[in-house]
Amino acid sequence: MVKYNEYKNLNYAKVGEDVLEFWKQNNIFERSVATREGNTPFVFYEGPPSANGTPGIHHVMARAVKDIFCRYKTLKGFQVNRKGGWDTHGLPVELQVEKELGITKEDIGKKITVEEYNQRCRETVMRFKSQWDTLTEQMGYWVDLNNPYITFENEYIESCWALLRKLYDKGYLYKGYTIQPFSPAAGTGLSSHELNQPGCYKMVKDTTIVAQFEVRKITRNMFLFEHEEEKVYFLAWTTTPWTLPANTGLAVGKNIKYVKVQSYNPYTFEPISVILAKDLVGRYFNQKAADLALTDYSSGDKLIPFKVVEEFVGSDLAGVEYHQLMPYVQPEKPAFRVIIGDYVTTEDGTGIVHISPTFGADDARVAAQNDIPALLVMDENGKPGPIVDRQGRFVPEITDFAGMYVKNYDGQDESAADYKPTDVLIAIKLKEEGKAFKVEKYEHTYPHCWRTDKPVLYYPLDSWFIKTTAVKDRLIELNKTINWKPESTGTGRFGNWLENLVDWNLSRSRYWGTPLPIWRTEDGEEEICIGSIAELTEEIGRAVDAGVMDEAVEVKDLHRPYVDNIILLSKSGKPMYREPDLIDVWFDSGAMPYAQWHYPLENEEQFQKNFPADFIAEGVDQTRGWFFTLHALAVMLEDSVAYKNVIANGLVLDKNGNKMSKRLGNAIDPFEMIGQYGPDAVRWYMIANAPPWDNLKFNPDGVVETQRRFFGTLQNTYSFFALYANLDNFTYSEADVPMAQRTESDRWIISKLNTLIQDVDANYADYDPTRAARAIQDFVVDDLSNWYVRLNRKRFWKGEYNTDKIAAYQTLYTCLEVIAKLAAPIAPFYTEQLYRDLNAVSNKHTEESVHLAYYPEVNHEDINKDLEERMQLAQTISSLVHSLRKKEMIKVRQPLQRILIPVLNDRMRAQIDAVADLILSEVNVKTIEYIDDTSGILVKKIKPNFKKLGQVFGPKMKLVAAAVQRMDQNDIAHLEREGGFEIMLNEEETAVLTPEDVEISSEDIPGWLVANEGKLTVALDITLTEELKQEGIARDLVNRIQNLRKDSNLEVQDKIHILLQRTEPAVMQAVENYSSYICAETQALSLDTVDELENATLLDIDDYKVYIHIQTERSTII
RNA sequence: GGGCUUGUAGCUCAGGUGGUUAGAGCGCUACACUGAUAAUGUAGAGGUCCGUGGUUCGAGUCCACGCAGGCCCA
């Protein structure tokens, strides 16, 4: 005979391990896909993680979300292929390798060959793969790890090339030159994606300078010298003093008001006139000095007098020329003019902005618009470049500062007493020259390189771009068809980003990544974009034939340095060299819908079947990363979305809402969590606690609570079922007991269950796992365990194995089995065990795993809202009676005669009547009596239905409410009897109310102990008759005997004999009258009373003392 | 500075389209129940629903402006 498994002290981590083993042994994952062969596919894309770091708890969150919907769709019969993937290229790997080898980017190709270096990257990037695989497995994330796509593989790269070629052919690929964030420490430009990395913008304290730009005293500018000044200066503020030698212009706001102020330089004490925004005068001149005369000043005075002498608007100043501030290098064209800049504000600084076109994106733009040149120097090859080299050092032409790092890139000790940043040295020089008006420390956010932690420079770089702006409208249009969870991320964050789209900067000057497949002649006149290995091989053949390449090489690896060694032949017969850049790694991952199948080079059908994705899910930080690159490529290549539904999940923070970091030590180890609480509790907690798109404050205490409250309760319910089902040999072999023959509570829980099936399905379908989890949890804890099982316990352990008992078993079995299926996507391990434990005995399902089974069907005819409503009434009434008992200190064991319930109408009476038995047994009362209108003691209360009346009466609502309050019992009766009642709003107006316009409820019953909630009122009769008292004693006695049984470790089915000493008459009377009841409850074969009892146990029942002795058939105990 | 987002009990969170006693779980306190027992029930304490204005007969809910936190970007 197969039994339901019974567990003592279930270890949830162990459940995880056992179930995992079962899955492996029986290929359940593979079969969950195979058994759906031929069904509608549900396409899921795995956003590839990088395995060069260890996984964290937030990965459990992200992957649980992915897993839930794939499992759910599988339950619904869809075939869900999930190809795993690895993101393997990019800067993080390179920097890690550099660190381990103790080299810098400059050493690559010198101390180590590019070949060796890349080999090292290839090995390093998969270093933590096994940890990732372990986590994936242990947390129950089902994804195909055996055939993943790997972005460094040749075929993958070849696909990327083919895609780039398509873009190239469409004219979307071009070479440009822009000011970009550049990290001298890492030796690379940074993409906007990289600058988006959390933590890049950091508070730093920089030396800032308000510099004085001296106006040229020429005819054109004489309007600025009308107060007989010797020197007039523009004041411009910069937080990057190192850019001052590259200044070629000043920008003012067209409509901003400026003033000329006469004062003194605070460092040299020279008399000067300065121009700055009118609104900002107060920031640079102390108002206390406003009344001082200029002539009162003597050198070194703290309070510097000033005088506003003239006012201009920005457009007046445009075109004014000034002397170069730091004349190390001369520009090619006329420069040093004031221009109009659309981005100038008076928020901070002076309202005049210093422009260095080589070191600022805005600067470059407005300078180009106004024909202001950049300040350039020639490098050793005669190519023009900025005055700071790619290591971040001033070039030799900047004599005073030649070779100095503009920021601390050489690791100087900043805490050293004599440490002076270059910015400070520049400030000192300008002070000495009388060109600094104010020098101060300023704290602001500044972008930092996300790996080296060093400040970024804005720097001119050659770059290849994808012209995403060409398809901007289409990107926006198609984005509107994507179902974003939450919606705001799609419309707001992502939508706004698309509205302000700039071209995608593709270039990276690094080593480990997908090389740009473009070869160019040295003069840049001719170029070719290679789209496949075959094409490259063919071109190599041509090049070898023509003699530009020495010998044909076989194309084995598309990485550097191999592709760099290939020289191709242009149409006109010139050699072409590969453009040295690599492409942005985000292109790699954005290309996964195509490249995972080696499309477009092969597998057309495979690709078409799996594009676009039905569903993807990643962190919200991917909005401008993967979410964007997927979308951009799909729109440009296929004129389609790449995904139809997307969940952008939030961050996992520590319990205090702080970011987790290994450095701070508040990071939570996912392996530890799973090892301690099992994978299900961790998953359930994360999903049920907050919607995935909200940030999750991860508190391990919450996992404990989830385990206890949800899993503990569910397991308790199962244990209860298993215990008795095993005793009764219930195997679900009987035909289903028709609903009509089941009890009210059976039909109620089945009704609730079917409602649950419906609700949970809707929530999953709406990509809202949190609501699904909460609905399941509420059902299990409140409805199933705390109400159904509690109410029906006796049916399981008492009486014959008859239809009623079978109905109870079937009902509870069904609930458990359905819960296993509904919860399976979120808690795949425990539900697997539950399902299998049930099915092992019943064999109701041929599927041996819950994940091979199908989502339960809703039986609409079993849903009965009337029934659900009256059970709610039963619960509320029981709760009210309990609270009344509590108030009167009458324990539940003491039976009471009756409760009184005022009923307002026949329906209410019928509803309560149907559940009367439940209520009576739950609260241990003999009868329910109803009080209705005919009783003459019912007092009613009336309240306006604000929602309904408000719509009708609007502003007169206050009058209506007052009129309703004035209605007395007769008025209410009239309203109910006649179906209408006329109220006076004021002296003129009247209105007619119908019963629907008001809410009538019962009030207190005079002279009774009552409690009420909402419309319900309950009164309790607390009169104790002799008979009730005796029954109370009998129940107490049963209770004490049961405790004795338990204390003696008797089995449930063990029979006993009871001996009582004849003492208290009241007790004896109760024993006599309730002897059969006592025997039945306590499994006693006999109950005898004697005069004297040896070895008796003393029981205290209220004020009575009872001596008792029980013995089993086996032996005498106690 | 901009975009998005959050703010409800000590903690974690619910509170369609505005409707008159703002809820749950945990925690705390007290009591009860007991053949599910390392469970359960009942009650109590605990709220200026972040603030200020506004719209409305009526605002936790809608609007505006702030404040505080978060994310992303300048």
PDB file of C-alpha atoms in Angstrom, chain A residues 749-930:
ATOM      1  CA  ILE A 749     -13.605  26.160  -0.353  1.00  0.00           C
ATOM      2  CA  ILE A 750     -14.041  24.683  -3.837  1.00  0.00           C
ATOM      3  CA  SER A 751     -15.731  27.888  -4.909  1.00  0.00           C
ATOM      4  CA  LYS A 752     -12.904  29.935  -3.422  1.00  0.00           C
ATOM      5  CA  LEU A 753     -10.398  27.638  -5.077  1.00  0.00           C
ATOM      6  CA  ASN A 754     -11.903  28.142  -8.499  1.00  0.00           C
ATOM      7  CA  THR A 755     -11.974  31.879  -7.999  1.00  0.00           C
ATOM      8  CA  LEU A 756      -8.321  31.604  -7.075  1.00  0.00           C
ATOM      9  CA  ILE A 757      -7.468  29.629 -10.206  1.00  0.00           C
ATOM     10  CA  GLN A 758      -9.040  32.406 -12.220  1.00  0.00           C
ATOM     11  CA  ASP A 759      -7.392  35.284 -10.355  1.00  0.00           C
ATOM     12  CA  VAL A 760      -3.932  33.769 -10.293  1.00  0.00           C
ATOM     13  CA  ASP A 761      -4.155  33.003 -13.996  1.00  0.00           C
ATOM     14  CA  ALA A 762      -5.105  36.596 -14.721  1.00  0.00           C
ATOM     15  CA  ASN A 763      -2.242  37.916 -12.618  1.00  0.00           C
ATOM     16  CA  TYR A 764       0.352  35.711 -14.236  1.00  0.00           C
ATOM     17  CA  ALA A 765      -1.006  36.584 -17.653  1.00  0.00           C
ATOM     18  CA  ASP A 766      -0.655  40.241 -16.740  1.00  0.00           C
ATOM     19  CA  TYR A 767       2.985  39.689 -15.731  1.00  0.00           C
ATOM     20  CA  ASP A 768       2.186  40.496 -12.127  1.00  0.00           C
ATOM     21  CA  PRO A 769       3.688  37.676 -10.073  1.00  0.00           C
ATOM     22  CA  THR A 770       3.301  39.543  -6.806  1.00  0.00           C
ATOM     23  CA  ARG A 771      -0.486  39.616  -6.920  1.00  0.00           C
ATOM     24  CA  ALA A 772      -0.486  35.955  -7.900  1.00  0.00           C
ATOM     25  CA  ALA A 773       1.726  35.027  -4.958  1.00  0.00           C
ATOM     26  CA  ARG A 774      -0.306  37.066  -2.506  1.00  0.00           C
ATOM     27  CA  ALA A 775      -3.591  35.574  -3.693  1.00  0.00           C
ATOM     28  CA  ILE A 776      -2.229  32.058  -3.292  1.00  0.00           C
ATOM     29  CA  GLN A 777      -0.822  32.857   0.108  1.00  0.00           C
ATOM     30  CA  ASP A 778      -4.053  34.396   1.376  1.00  0.00           C
ATOM     31  CA  PHE A 779      -5.998  31.384   0.199  1.00  0.00           C
ATOM     32  CA  VAL A 780      -3.688  28.881   1.833  1.00  0.00           C
ATOM     33  CA  VAL A 781      -3.350  30.686   5.134  1.00  0.00           C
ATOM     34  CA  ASP A 782      -6.758  32.265   5.648  1.00  0.00           C
ATOM     35  CA  ASP A 783      -9.249  30.186   3.711  1.00  0.00           C
ATOM     36  CA  LEU A 784      -7.816  26.717   3.553  1.00  0.00           C
ATOM     37  CA  SER A 785      -5.895  26.364   6.778  1.00  0.00           C
ATOM     38  CA  ASN A 786      -7.431  28.756   9.241  1.00  0.00           C
ATOM     39  CA  TRP A 787     -11.002  28.257   8.206  1.00  0.00           C
ATOM     40  CA  TYR A 788     -11.687  25.157   6.164  1.00  0.00           C
ATOM     41  CA  VAL A 789      -9.358  22.774   7.944  1.00  0.00           C
ATOM     42  CA  ARG A 790     -10.019  24.204  11.361  1.00  0.00           C
ATOM     43  CA  LEU A 791     -13.756  23.871  10.849  1.00  0.00           C
ATOM     44  CA  ASN A 792     -13.595  20.400   9.395  1.00  0.00           C
ATOM     45  CA  ARG A 793     -11.001  18.703  11.521  1.00  0.00           C
ATOM     46  CA  LYS A 794     -13.478  16.371  13.125  1.00  0.00           C
ATOM     47  CA  ARG A 795     -14.689  15.044   9.812  1.00  0.00           C
ATOM     48  CA  PHE A 796     -11.229  13.664   9.210  1.00  0.00           C
ATOM     49  CA  TRP A 797     -10.567  11.946  12.469  1.00  0.00           C
ATOM     50  CA  LYS A 798     -14.015  10.882  13.538  1.00  0.00           C
ATOM     51  CA  GLY A 799     -16.555   8.436  12.298  1.00  0.00           C
ATOM     52  CA  GLU A 800     -16.859   5.915   9.555  1.00  0.00           C
ATOM     53  CA  TYR A 801     -15.172   6.040   6.179  1.00  0.00           C
ATOM     54  CA  ASN A 802     -18.374   7.214   4.521  1.00  0.00           C
ATOM     55  CA  THR A 803     -19.350   9.571   1.745  1.00  0.00           C
ATOM     56  CA  ASP A 804     -19.015  12.617   3.934  1.00  0.00           C
ATOM     57  CA  LYS A 805     -15.510  11.679   4.942  1.00  0.00           C
ATOM     58  CA  ILE A 806     -14.556  10.888   1.378  1.00  0.00           C
ATOM     59  CA  ALA A 807     -15.942  14.240   0.315  1.00  0.00           C
ATOM     60  CA  ALA A 808     -13.754  15.924   2.907  1.00  0.00           C
ATOM     61  CA  TYR A 809     -10.654  14.087   1.734  1.00  0.00           C
ATOM     62  CA  GLN A 810     -11.407  14.781  -1.900  1.00  0.00           C
ATOM     63  CA  THR A 811     -11.986  18.453  -1.209  1.00  0.00           C
ATOM     64  CA  LEU A 812      -8.797  18.922   0.735  1.00  0.00           C
ATOM     65  CA  TYR A 813      -6.821  16.835  -1.742  1.00  0.00           C
ATOM     66  CA  THR A 814      -8.077  18.935  -4.622  1.00  0.00           C
ATOM     67  CA  CYS A 815      -7.118  22.160  -2.876  1.00  0.00           C
ATOM     68  CA  LEU A 816      -3.616  20.926  -2.165  1.00  0.00           C
ATOM     69  CA  GLU A 817      -3.092  19.661  -5.673  1.00  0.00           C
ATOM     70  CA  VAL A 818      -4.335  22.869  -7.282  1.00  0.00           C
ATOM     71  CA  ILE A 819      -2.171  24.940  -4.970  1.00  0.00           C
ATOM     72  CA  ALA A 820       0.825  22.881  -6.033  1.00  0.00           C
ATOM     73  CA  LYS A 821       0.150  23.796  -9.640  1.00  0.00           C
ATOM     74  CA  LEU A 822      -0.669  27.444  -9.070  1.00  0.00           C
ATOM     75  CA  ALA A 823       2.376  28.025  -6.919  1.00  0.00           C
ATOM     76  CA  ALA A 824       4.717  25.909  -9.037  1.00  0.00           C
ATOM     77  CA  PRO A 825       6.100  28.794 -11.112  1.00  0.00           C
ATOM     78  CA  ILE A 826       7.172  30.680  -7.996  1.00  0.00           C
ATOM     79  CA  ALA A 827       8.088  27.825  -5.659  1.00  0.00           C
ATOM     80  CA  PRO A 828       9.108  25.078  -8.076  1.00  0.00           C
ATOM     81  CA  PHE A 829      10.733  22.769  -5.553  1.00  0.00           C
ATOM     82  CA  TYR A 830       8.285  22.472  -2.691  1.00  0.00           C
ATOM     83  CA  THR A 831       5.304  22.283  -5.044  1.00  0.00           C
ATOM     84  CA  GLU A 832       7.054  19.510  -6.910  1.00  0.00           C
ATOM     85  CA  GLN A 833       7.332  17.498  -3.732  1.00  0.00           C
ATOM     86  CA  LEU A 834       3.744  18.255  -2.780  1.00  0.00           C
ATOM     87  CA  TYR A 835       2.437  17.286  -6.185  1.00  0.00           C
ATOM     88  CA  ARG A 836       4.446  14.109  -6.279  1.00  0.00           C
ATOM     89  CA  ASP A 837       3.525  13.077  -2.736  1.00  0.00           C
ATOM     90  CA  LEU A 838      -0.145  13.449  -3.614  1.00  0.00           C
ATOM     91  CA  ASN A 839       0.075  11.877  -7.014  1.00  0.00           C
ATOM     92  CA  ALA A 840       2.175   8.955  -5.830  1.00  0.00           C
ATOM     93  CA  VAL A 841      -0.869   7.637  -3.992  1.00  0.00           C
ATOM     94  CA  SER A 842      -3.707   8.816  -6.167  1.00  0.00           C
ATOM     95  CA  ASN A 843      -2.101   8.412  -9.589  1.00  0.00           C
ATOM     96  CA  LYS A 844      -4.568  10.973 -10.843  1.00  0.00           C
ATOM     97  CA  HIS A 845      -2.020  12.443 -13.223  1.00  0.00           C
ATOM     98  CA  THR A 846       0.198  10.684 -15.706  1.00  0.00           C
ATOM     99  CA  GLU A 847       2.713  13.537 -15.554  1.00  0.00           C
ATOM    100  CA  GLU A 848       5.304  12.663 -12.971  1.00  0.00           C
ATOM    101  CA  SER A 849       6.238  16.274 -12.341  1.00  0.00           C
ATOM    102  CA  VAL A 850       4.133  19.313 -11.565  1.00  0.00           C
ATOM    103  CA  HIS A 851       6.176  21.110 -14.214  1.00  0.00           C
ATOM    104  CA  LEU A 852       5.026  18.674 -16.844  1.00  0.00           C
ATOM    105  CA  ALA A 853       1.411  19.041 -15.754  1.00  0.00           C
ATOM    106  CA  TYR A 854      -1.059  21.641 -16.978  1.00  0.00           C
ATOM    107  CA  TYR A 855      -2.624  24.653 -15.376  1.00  0.00           C
ATOM    108  CA  PRO A 856      -5.944  23.711 -13.754  1.00  0.00           C
ATOM    109  CA  GLU A 857      -9.179  24.575 -15.519  1.00  0.00           C
ATOM    110  CA  VAL A 858     -11.686  26.827 -13.824  1.00  0.00           C
ATOM    111  CA  ASN A 859     -15.035  25.182 -13.082  1.00  0.00           C
ATOM    112  CA  HIS A 860     -17.277  28.175 -13.363  1.00  0.00           C
ATOM    113  CA  GLU A 861     -20.304  26.293 -12.101  1.00  0.00           C
ATOM    114  CA  ASP A 862     -18.478  25.636  -8.845  1.00  0.00           C
ATOM    115  CA  ILE A 863     -18.009  29.326  -8.190  1.00  0.00           C
ATOM    116  CA  ASN A 864     -20.839  30.498  -5.993  1.00  0.00           C
ATOM    117  CA  LYS A 865     -20.662  34.086  -4.872  1.00  0.00           C
ATOM    118  CA  ASP A 866     -23.697  33.684  -2.627  1.00  0.00           C
ATOM    119  CA  LEU A 867     -21.932  30.918  -0.836  1.00  0.00           C
ATOM    120  CA  GLU A 868     -18.745  32.935  -0.511  1.00  0.00           C
ATOM    121  CA  GLU A 869     -20.765  35.798   0.876  1.00  0.00           C
ATOM    122  CA  ARG A 870     -22.515  33.755   3.515  1.00  0.00           C
ATOM    123  CA  MET A 871     -19.312  32.108   4.597  1.00  0.00           C
ATOM    124  CA  GLN A 872     -17.975  35.582   5.060  1.00  0.00           C
ATOM    125  CA  LEU A 873     -21.029  36.232   7.232  1.00  0.00           C
ATOM    126  CA  ALA A 874     -20.263  33.114   9.226  1.00  0.00           C
ATOM    127  CA  GLN A 875     -16.695  34.268   9.772  1.00  0.00           C
ATOM    128  CA  THR A 876     -17.736  37.738  10.808  1.00  0.00           C
ATOM    129  CA  ILE A 877     -20.456  36.464  13.146  1.00  0.00           C
ATOM    130  CA  SER A 878     -18.061  33.960  14.710  1.00  0.00           C
ATOM    131  CA  SER A 879     -15.503  36.637  15.197  1.00  0.00           C
ATOM    132  CA  LEU A 880     -18.071  38.879  16.844  1.00  0.00           C
ATOM    133  CA  VAL A 881     -19.224  36.136  19.192  1.00  0.00           C
ATOM    134  CA  HIS A 882     -15.633  35.347  20.089  1.00  0.00           C
ATOM    135  CA  SER A 883     -15.059  38.939  20.956  1.00  0.00           C
ATOM    136  CA  LEU A 884     -18.203  39.015  23.097  1.00  0.00           C
ATOM    137  CA  ARG A 885     -17.097  35.898  24.958  1.00  0.00           C
ATOM    138  CA  LYS A 886     -13.753  37.505  25.446  1.00  0.00           C
ATOM    139  CA  LYS A 887     -15.362  40.612  26.892  1.00  0.00           C
ATOM    140  CA  GLU A 888     -17.378  38.538  29.360  1.00  0.00           C
ATOM    141  CA  MET A 889     -14.531  36.142  30.090  1.00  0.00           C
ATOM    142  CA  ILE A 890     -16.544  33.121  29.040  1.00  0.00           C
ATOM    143  CA  LYS A 891     -14.305  30.515  27.540  1.00  0.00           C
ATOM    144  CA  VAL A 892     -15.272  28.819  24.303  1.00  0.00           C
ATOM    145  CA  ARG A 893     -15.527  25.425  26.028  1.00  0.00           C
ATOM    146  CA  GLN A 894     -18.484  26.662  27.984  1.00  0.00           C
ATOM    147  CA  PRO A 895     -21.561  26.157  25.778  1.00  0.00           C
ATOM    148  CA  LEU A 896     -24.055  28.998  25.623  1.00  0.00           C
ATOM    149  CA  GLN A 897     -27.715  28.869  24.769  1.00  0.00           C
ATOM    150  CA  ARG A 898     -28.248  31.305  21.933  1.00  0.00           C
ATOM    151  CA  ILE A 899     -27.156  34.230  19.880  1.00  0.00           C
ATOM    152  CA  LEU A 900     -29.483  36.833  18.483  1.00  0.00           C
ATOM    153  CA  ILE A 901     -28.978  38.385  15.122  1.00  0.00           C
ATOM    154  CA  PRO A 902     -31.097  41.219  13.822  1.00  0.00           C
ATOM    155  CA  VAL A 903     -31.872  40.584  10.168  1.00  0.00           C
ATOM    156  CA  LEU A 904     -32.870  43.385   7.889  1.00  0.00           C
ATOM    157  CA  ASN A 905     -34.403  41.255   5.183  1.00  0.00           C
ATOM    158  CA  ASP A 906     -35.267  37.720   4.185  1.00  0.00           C
ATOM    159  CA  ARG A 907     -32.174  37.231   2.095  1.00  0.00           C
ATOM    160  CA  MET A 908     -29.888  38.015   4.956  1.00  0.00           C
ATOM    161  CA  ARG A 909     -31.782  35.600   7.129  1.00  0.00           C
ATOM    162  CA  ALA A 910     -31.535  32.839   4.538  1.00  0.00           C
ATOM    163  CA  GLN A 911     -27.830  33.465   4.050  1.00  0.00           C
ATOM    164  CA  ILE A 912     -27.094  33.201   7.754  1.00  0.00           C
ATOM    165  CA  ASP A 913     -29.397  30.239   8.185  1.00  0.00           C
ATOM    166  CA  ALA A 914     -27.437  28.282   5.609  1.00  0.00           C
ATOM    167  CA  VAL A 915     -24.261  28.572   7.639  1.00  0.00           C
ATOM    168  CA  ALA A 916     -25.886  28.457  11.054  1.00  0.00           C
ATOM    169  CA  ASP A 917     -24.461  25.045  11.907  1.00  0.00           C
ATOM    170  CA  LEU A 918     -20.960  26.182  11.174  1.00  0.00           C
ATOM    171  CA  ILE A 919     -21.339  29.223  13.349  1.00  0.00           C
ATOM    172  CA  LEU A 920     -22.881  27.290  16.216  1.00  0.00           C
ATOM    173  CA  SER A 921     -20.151  24.698  16.328  1.00  0.00           C
ATOM    174  CA  GLU A 922     -17.439  27.256  15.861  1.00  0.00           C
ATOM    175  CA  VAL A 923     -18.586  29.405  18.769  1.00  0.00           C
ATOM    176  CA  ASN A 924     -20.132  26.604  20.862  1.00  0.00           C
ATOM    177  CA  VAL A 925     -23.642  27.975  21.053  1.00  0.00           C
ATOM    178  CA  LYS A 926     -26.903  26.024  20.834  1.00  0.00           C
ATOM    179  CA  THR A 927     -29.162  28.170  18.657  1.00  0.00           C
ATOM    180  CA  ILE A 928     -29.404  31.277  16.563  1.00  0.00           C
ATOM    181  CA  GLU A 929     -32.487  33.419  16.879  1.00  0.00           C
ATOM    182  CA  TYR A 930     -33.335  36.118  14.428  1.00  0.00           C
TER     183      TYR A 930
END
